[in-house]
Coordinates of C-alpha atoms and ligand atoms in Angstrom, one line a residue:
M1 CA 24.0 0.0 -76.9
A2 CA 23.6 -3.2 -75.0
I3 CA 26.6 -5.5 -74.6
I4 CA 24.3 -8.4 -73.7
T5 CA 20.6 -8.9 -74.0
V6 CA 18.9 -11.8 -72.4
E7 CA 15.4 -12.7 -73.5
H8 CA 13.2 -15.2 -71.8
L9 CA 16.2 -17.4 -70.8
Q10 CA 15.4 -20.7 -69.2
K11 CA 17.4 -23.6 -67.7
R12 CA 16.0 -26.5 -65.9
F13 CA 17.8 -29.4 -64.3
N14 CA 16.4 -32.9 -64.1
L15 CA 16.1 -34.2 -60.6
E16 CA 17.6 -37.5 -61.5
A17 CA 17.9 -38.9 -58.0
G18 CA 15.6 -39.0 -55.1
F19 CA 12.0 -38.8 -54.5
F20 CA 11.0 -36.7 -57.5
A21 CA 12.8 -38.8 -60.1
R22 CA 9.9 -41.0 -60.8
F23 CA 7.7 -37.9 -61.6
G24 CA 10.2 -36.7 -64.1
R25 CA 10.3 -33.3 -62.4
F26 CA 12.7 -30.5 -62.8
V27 CA 14.4 -27.7 -60.9
Y28 CA 13.7 -24.5 -62.8
A29 CA 17.0 -22.9 -62.0
V30 CA 16.5 -20.0 -64.4
N31 CA 12.8 -19.4 -65.3
D32 CA 12.1 -17.0 -68.1
I33 CA 14.4 -14.1 -67.2
S34 CA 15.1 -11.1 -69.4
F35 CA 17.5 -8.2 -68.9
H36 CA 20.2 -6.3 -70.7
I37 CA 23.6 -4.9 -69.7
G38 CA 24.7 -1.7 -71.4
E39 CA 28.1 -0.6 -72.5
N40 CA 30.2 0.4 -69.4
E41 CA 27.3 -0.5 -67.3
T42 CA 27.4 -2.6 -64.1
Y43 CA 24.4 -4.8 -63.6
G44 CA 23.9 -6.6 -60.4
L45 CA 22.1 -9.9 -60.1
V46 CA 21.1 -10.4 -56.5
G47 CA 19.4 -13.1 -54.5
E48 CA 19.8 -15.9 -51.9
S49 CA 21.7 -19.1 -52.4
G50 CA 20.1 -21.4 -55.0
C51 CA 18.1 -18.7 -56.8
G52 CA 19.9 -19.2 -60.1
K53 CA 22.6 -16.6 -60.3
T54 CA 25.5 -18.9 -61.2
T55 CA 23.3 -20.8 -63.7
T56 CA 22.5 -17.5 -65.4
A57 CA 26.2 -16.7 -65.6
R58 CA 27.1 -20.1 -66.9
L59 CA 24.3 -19.8 -69.6
L60 CA 25.8 -16.5 -70.7
V61 CA 29.2 -18.1 -71.5
R62 CA 27.5 -21.3 -72.7
M63 CA 29.0 -23.5 -70.0
Y64 CA 25.3 -24.6 -69.9
E65 CA 23.0 -24.8 -73.0
S66 CA 19.7 -23.1 -72.3
D67 CA 16.3 -24.8 -72.6
G68 CA 14.7 -21.7 -74.0
G69 CA 15.1 -18.0 -74.7
R70 CA 18.1 -16.4 -76.3
I71 CA 21.2 -14.4 -75.5
I72 CA 22.3 -11.6 -77.9
Y73 CA 25.8 -10.2 -77.8
R74 CA 26.0 -6.6 -78.9
D75 CA 23.6 -5.9 -81.9
N76 CA 22.8 -9.2 -83.4
T77 CA 25.1 -12.0 -82.4
E78 CA 23.0 -14.9 -81.2
V79 CA 25.2 -16.6 -78.7
G80 CA 23.3 -19.9 -78.9
S81 CA 24.1 -20.4 -82.5
L82 CA 27.8 -19.6 -82.4
G83 CA 30.1 -22.3 -83.9
R84 CA 33.1 -23.5 -82.1
R85 CA 35.6 -20.9 -83.3
E86 CA 33.1 -18.0 -82.9
L87 CA 32.2 -19.2 -79.4
K88 CA 35.9 -19.1 -78.5
Q89 CA 36.1 -15.5 -79.7
Y90 CA 33.0 -14.6 -77.8
R91 CA 34.4 -16.1 -74.6
E92 CA 37.4 -13.8 -75.0
K93 CA 35.0 -10.9 -74.9
V94 CA 32.7 -12.2 -72.1
K95 CA 34.8 -13.4 -69.2
Y96 CA 33.6 -15.3 -66.2
V97 CA 35.4 -14.9 -62.9
F98 CA 34.4 -18.0 -60.9
Q99 CA 32.8 -18.0 -57.5
D100 CA 35.6 -19.9 -55.8
P101 CA 39.1 -18.7 -56.4
A102 CA 40.6 -21.5 -54.3
R103 CA 39.3 -24.1 -56.7
S104 CA 39.5 -22.2 -59.9
L105 CA 43.3 -21.6 -59.8
N106 CA 45.2 -24.7 -60.7
P107 CA 47.6 -25.3 -57.7
R108 CA 50.3 -26.9 -59.9
M109 CA 50.6 -23.9 -62.3
S110 CA 52.7 -20.8 -61.8
I111 CA 50.7 -17.5 -61.7
Y112 CA 52.1 -16.8 -65.2
E113 CA 50.7 -20.1 -66.5
V114 CA 47.4 -19.4 -64.7
L115 CA 47.1 -16.1 -66.4
V116 CA 48.1 -16.9 -69.9
S117 CA 47.1 -20.6 -70.4
G118 CA 43.9 -19.5 -72.0
C119 CA 45.6 -16.9 -74.3
R120 CA 47.8 -19.1 -76.4
G121 CA 45.1 -20.1 -78.9
S122 CA 43.9 -16.5 -79.3
S123 CA 44.4 -14.4 -82.4
R124 CA 45.4 -11.5 -80.1
W125 CA 48.7 -13.4 -79.5
P126 CA 49.6 -15.2 -82.7
R127 CA 52.0 -18.1 -82.6
G128 CA 55.6 -17.0 -83.2
S129 CA 58.9 -16.3 -81.6
G130 CA 57.8 -13.1 -79.9
R131 CA 54.7 -14.5 -78.4
E132 CA 56.0 -15.6 -75.0
K133 CA 57.7 -12.3 -74.4
Q134 CA 54.5 -10.4 -75.3
L135 CA 52.5 -12.6 -73.0
R136 CA 54.9 -12.1 -70.2
E137 CA 54.7 -8.4 -70.5
A138 CA 50.9 -8.4 -70.7
A139 CA 50.7 -10.7 -67.7
A140 CA 53.1 -8.5 -65.6
A141 CA 51.2 -5.4 -66.5
I142 CA 47.8 -6.9 -65.6
L143 CA 49.2 -8.2 -62.3
E144 CA 50.4 -4.7 -61.5
E145 CA 47.0 -3.3 -62.4
V146 CA 45.3 -5.5 -59.8
G147 CA 47.8 -4.6 -57.1
L148 CA 50.3 -7.5 -57.3
G149 CA 53.8 -7.4 -58.9
K150 CA 55.6 -9.0 -61.8
E151 CA 57.8 -10.9 -59.3
D152 CA 54.6 -12.8 -58.4
L153 CA 54.5 -14.4 -61.9
E154 CA 56.6 -17.4 -60.8
R155 CA 54.9 -18.1 -57.6
R156 CA 52.1 -20.6 -57.0
P157 CA 48.5 -20.0 -56.0
S158 CA 49.0 -21.5 -52.6
E159 CA 51.5 -18.8 -51.7
F160 CA 48.7 -16.1 -51.8
S161 CA 45.9 -15.1 -49.5
G162 CA 42.3 -15.4 -50.4
G163 CA 42.1 -11.7 -51.4
Q164 CA 45.3 -12.0 -53.5
R165 CA 43.9 -15.1 -55.3
Q166 CA 40.8 -13.2 -56.1
R167 CA 43.0 -10.5 -57.6
I168 CA 44.7 -13.1 -59.7
S169 CA 41.3 -14.5 -60.9
I170 CA 40.3 -11.0 -61.9
A171 CA 43.6 -10.4 -63.7
R172 CA 43.1 -13.6 -65.6
G173 CA 39.6 -12.4 -66.6
L174 CA 41.0 -9.0 -67.8
L175 CA 44.0 -10.3 -69.8
M176 CA 41.9 -10.7 -73.0
Q177 CA 40.5 -7.1 -72.7
P178 CA 36.9 -8.3 -72.4
D179 CA 33.8 -6.2 -73.0
L180 CA 32.0 -7.9 -70.1
L181 CA 33.4 -9.3 -66.9
I182 CA 31.1 -11.6 -65.0
C183 CA 32.0 -11.5 -61.3
D184 CA 30.3 -14.3 -59.4
E185 CA 30.4 -13.7 -55.7
V186 CA 33.9 -12.5 -56.0
V187 CA 33.9 -11.0 -52.5
S188 CA 31.6 -13.2 -50.5
A189 CA 34.3 -15.7 -49.4
L190 CA 36.5 -12.9 -48.0
D191 CA 36.8 -11.1 -44.7
V192 CA 34.9 -7.8 -44.7
S193 CA 38.0 -5.7 -44.7
I194 CA 39.4 -7.6 -47.7
Q195 CA 36.0 -7.4 -49.4
G196 CA 36.3 -3.6 -49.4
Q197 CA 39.7 -3.8 -51.0
I198 CA 38.5 -6.0 -53.8
L199 CA 35.4 -3.8 -54.4
N200 CA 37.7 -0.8 -54.6
L201 CA 39.8 -2.6 -57.1
L202 CA 36.8 -3.3 -59.2
L203 CA 35.6 0.3 -58.9
D204 CA 39.0 1.4 -60.1
L205 CA 38.9 -0.9 -63.1
R206 CA 35.4 0.3 -63.9
N207 CA 36.6 3.9 -64.0
K208 CA 39.7 3.2 -66.0
R209 CA 38.5 0.7 -68.6
D210 CA 35.7 0.3 -71.1
L211 CA 34.2 -2.5 -69.3
S212 CA 30.7 -3.7 -68.4
F213 CA 30.1 -5.9 -65.4
L214 CA 27.6 -8.6 -64.4
F215 CA 28.1 -8.4 -60.7
I216 CA 26.6 -11.4 -58.9
T217 CA 26.1 -11.3 -55.1
H218 CA 23.7 -12.4 -52.4
D219 CA 24.3 -9.1 -50.6
L220 CA 21.9 -6.4 -51.8
K221 CA 23.7 -3.6 -49.9
V222 CA 27.0 -4.4 -51.6
A223 CA 25.2 -4.5 -54.9
C224 CA 23.6 -1.1 -54.3
Y225 CA 27.0 0.3 -53.6
F226 CA 28.7 -1.1 -56.6
C227 CA 26.1 -1.4 -59.4
D228 CA 24.3 0.9 -61.8
R229 CA 21.2 -1.3 -62.1
I230 CA 20.1 -4.3 -60.2
G231 CA 17.9 -7.3 -60.8
V232 CA 16.6 -9.1 -57.7
M233 CA 16.2 -12.9 -58.4
Y234 CA 14.1 -15.4 -56.5
R235 CA 13.7 -19.1 -57.5
G236 CA 14.9 -18.5 -61.0
E237 CA 12.8 -15.4 -61.7
L238 CA 13.5 -11.7 -61.7
M239 CA 11.2 -10.2 -59.0
E240 CA 12.3 -6.6 -59.3
E241 CA 14.7 -4.5 -61.5
A242 CA 15.7 -0.9 -61.0
P243 CA 18.6 1.5 -61.0
A244 CA 20.6 0.9 -57.9
A245 CA 19.9 4.2 -56.2
E246 CA 16.2 3.9 -57.0
L247 CA 16.0 0.4 -55.5
Y248 CA 17.8 1.5 -52.4
K249 CA 15.4 4.4 -51.9
R250 CA 12.2 2.7 -53.1
G251 CA 12.5 -1.0 -53.2
L252 CA 9.0 -2.2 -53.9
H253 CA 8.9 -6.0 -53.8
P254 CA 8.4 -7.7 -50.4
Y255 CA 11.4 -9.9 -51.2
T256 CA 13.7 -6.9 -51.9
K257 CA 12.5 -5.4 -48.6
L258 CA 13.4 -8.6 -46.8
L259 CA 16.8 -8.7 -48.4
F260 CA 17.5 -5.1 -47.2
S261 CA 16.3 -5.9 -43.7
L262 CA 18.7 -8.8 -43.3
E263 CA 21.7 -7.9 -41.2
N264 CA 24.9 -9.1 -43.0
A265 CA 22.5 -10.8 -45.5
P266 CA 22.5 -14.4 -44.1
V267 CA 22.3 -16.8 -47.0
K268 CA 19.2 -19.0 -47.0
N269 CA 18.4 -21.6 -49.5
S270 CA 15.3 -21.0 -51.5
K271 CA 13.4 -24.2 -51.9
L272 CA 13.4 -25.8 -55.3
L273 CA 10.8 -24.6 -57.7
I274 CA 8.9 -27.7 -58.9
T275 CA 5.8 -26.2 -60.2
A276 CA 5.1 -22.7 -61.5
A277 CA 1.7 -21.9 -60.0
G278 CA 1.2 -18.6 -58.1
C279 CA 3.9 -16.2 -56.9
P280 CA 7.2 -17.9 -56.2
F281 CA 7.6 -15.8 -53.1
A282 CA 4.1 -16.5 -51.7
E283 CA 5.1 -18.9 -48.9
R284 CA 7.4 -16.4 -47.4
C285 CA 5.6 -13.2 -48.2
P286 CA 4.2 -11.2 -45.2
I287 CA 1.5 -9.6 -47.4
A288 CA 0.5 -12.6 -49.5
E289 CA -3.2 -12.9 -50.3
E290 CA -5.2 -15.8 -51.6
R291 CA -4.7 -14.6 -55.2
C292 CA -0.9 -14.9 -54.8
F293 CA -1.1 -18.6 -54.5
R294 CA -3.2 -18.9 -57.7
E295 CA -1.9 -16.3 -60.1
H296 CA 1.6 -15.8 -61.2
P297 CA 2.4 -12.1 -61.2
D298 CA 3.9 -10.4 -64.3
L299 CA 7.0 -8.2 -64.2
L300 CA 5.3 -4.8 -64.5
D301 CA 6.6 -1.3 -65.2
A302 CA 6.7 0.9 -62.0
G303 CA 8.2 3.9 -63.8
T304 CA 11.8 5.4 -64.1
G305 CA 13.3 2.1 -65.2
H306 CA 11.8 0.3 -62.3
K307 CA 9.9 -3.0 -62.8
V308 CA 8.3 -5.2 -60.2
R309 CA 6.7 -8.7 -60.1
C310 CA 4.0 -8.5 -57.4
H311 CA 0.2 -8.3 -57.3
N312 CA 0.4 -5.8 -54.4
S313 CA 3.4 -3.6 -54.9
L314 CA 2.0 -1.3 -57.5
A315 CA -1.4 -0.6 -55.9
Ligands
ATP401 N1 24.5 -28.8 -62.5 C1 23.3 -28.8 -61.8 N2 22.5 -29.9 -61.7 C2 21.4 -29.9 -61.0 N3 20.9 -28.9 -60.3 C3 21.6 -27.7 -60.4 C4 22.9 -27.6 -61.1 N4 23.4 -26.4 -61.0 C5 22.5 -25.7 -60.2 N5 21.4 -26.5 -59.9 C6 20.3 -26.1 -59.1 O1 19.7 -24.9 -59.7 C7 19.4 -24.0 -58.7 C8 20.1 -22.7 -58.9 O2 21.5 -22.9 -58.6 P1 22.6 -21.8 -58.8 O3 23.9 -22.4 -58.5 O4 22.5 -21.1 -60.1 O5 22.3 -20.8 -57.6 P2 23.1 -19.5 -57.1 O6 22.1 -18.4 -57.0 O7 24.3 -19.3 -57.8 O8 23.4 -19.9 -55.6 P3 24.7 -19.6 -54.7 O9 24.4 -18.2 -54.1 O10 24.7 -20.7 -53.6 O11 25.9 -19.7 -55.5 C9 19.6 -24.6 -57.3 O12 18.4 -25.2 -56.9 C10 20.7 -25.7 -57.7 O13 20.6 -26.8 -56.7
SF4_402 S1 2.5 -11.3 -55.5 FE1 1.7 -11.7 -53.5 S2 3.0 -13.3 -52.6 FE2 4.0 -12.4 -54.3 S3 5.3 -10.9 -53.5 FE3 3.5 -9.9 -54.1 S4 2.1 -9.9 -52.4 FE4 3.8 -11.3 -51.9
MG403 MG1 26.3 -19.3 -57.3

C-alpha cells in the first residue's frame, strides 16, 4: 500500500520582481509530477539545485499550497482538503527534516525543548501531571537511538557539531513515530566521513522501524546507495523513475547519465522554466534533435518499473 501518492502536482511562483514581472510570468517549480511512496519504502528525489525538490517536500506537508494536482495519504485521505486539526495529525505522521540543521534548531532552546516543543499539543501525550516525565523519557530514548545521550537533553544546539545537529533534527522528526520521514539534503552540508555516519544511522532506522522515507539529494550516487526507487527531477519535472539498482545499471535519460558522470556531483543551477515548450533538458542535451525543441516528451514506460521522459531514450 502507498503511504503517499502524488498526482499531477504543480506549484508555480510568481516572479514579482525583476524583468519578468511585467509579463506576469511564473517559475514552474513543480510542474505536473506524479509518484508514490510505498510502505517501508525509501524513495529518492534527485536533481540539481533549483529543480524543485524542496518545493515538492513543502507541498507534501502543506507548507505550500499547490496550484494543481493532489496528494493522497494512505488509501484515501486527500491532504489538500484536510481541516486544521486533521492537518496537524497528518503532520505528525509525515515529518519533514529540514535542509539546514543550523537554522532549523532554535539556538535559545535546550535540546529537550527542541525535541518536544511540537509534541505538547499532540493526543499522543495528553495534558496531565505525567506528561513531562513521559516526554522526557521519550526524548531521552530517541536521542539514544540516534547516537547521542540523555545527558545531551539540557545542552544547546550550538554545543554540537554539524553531524550531531543533524542527528538531533532526525530525532525530532522521529519522536512522533511518523509513517514517512522526509529527509531534505540531510547529508549534503556535512563532511564526507560524517555523511557516511548519518547515512548509516538512517539505514539503521530503516531496518529497525516501520518507516518510509522521501530522501532528497542532489547526489545520484548517494541516492542509489540509500534508496529503493528514485525519481530524477529536472526543472520541476520527473525525467526518469526506476528502482535504484535498475537506474544504476541502466540509467536511460541523458540527464541521468550526466548526473552519474559528474564527479562529486557539483551543484549547478537549472535555469528557471518560464515556458513549457519542448523538452526541458533540450538546451543541455548532447543528443537533442530538432523535435526536442518543439515537442514536450511524455514520461513513458520502459519496463520493470522504469519510466523515462525522452524522445530518444526508448528507441
Ligand atoms: N518561496 C519561493 N518564492 C519564489 N521562488 C521560489 C520559492 N521557493 C523556490 N522557488 C524557486 O523554485 C525553484 C525550485 O526551488 P527548490 O527550492 O524547490 O529547489 P531545490 O531542488 O530544493 O534546490 P536546492 O538543491 O538548491 O535545495 C527554484 O527556481 C527556486 O528559485
Ligand atoms: S527529449 Fe530530446 S532533448 Fe530531451 S532528453 Fe531526450 S533527446 Fe535530449
Ligand atoms: Mg532544496
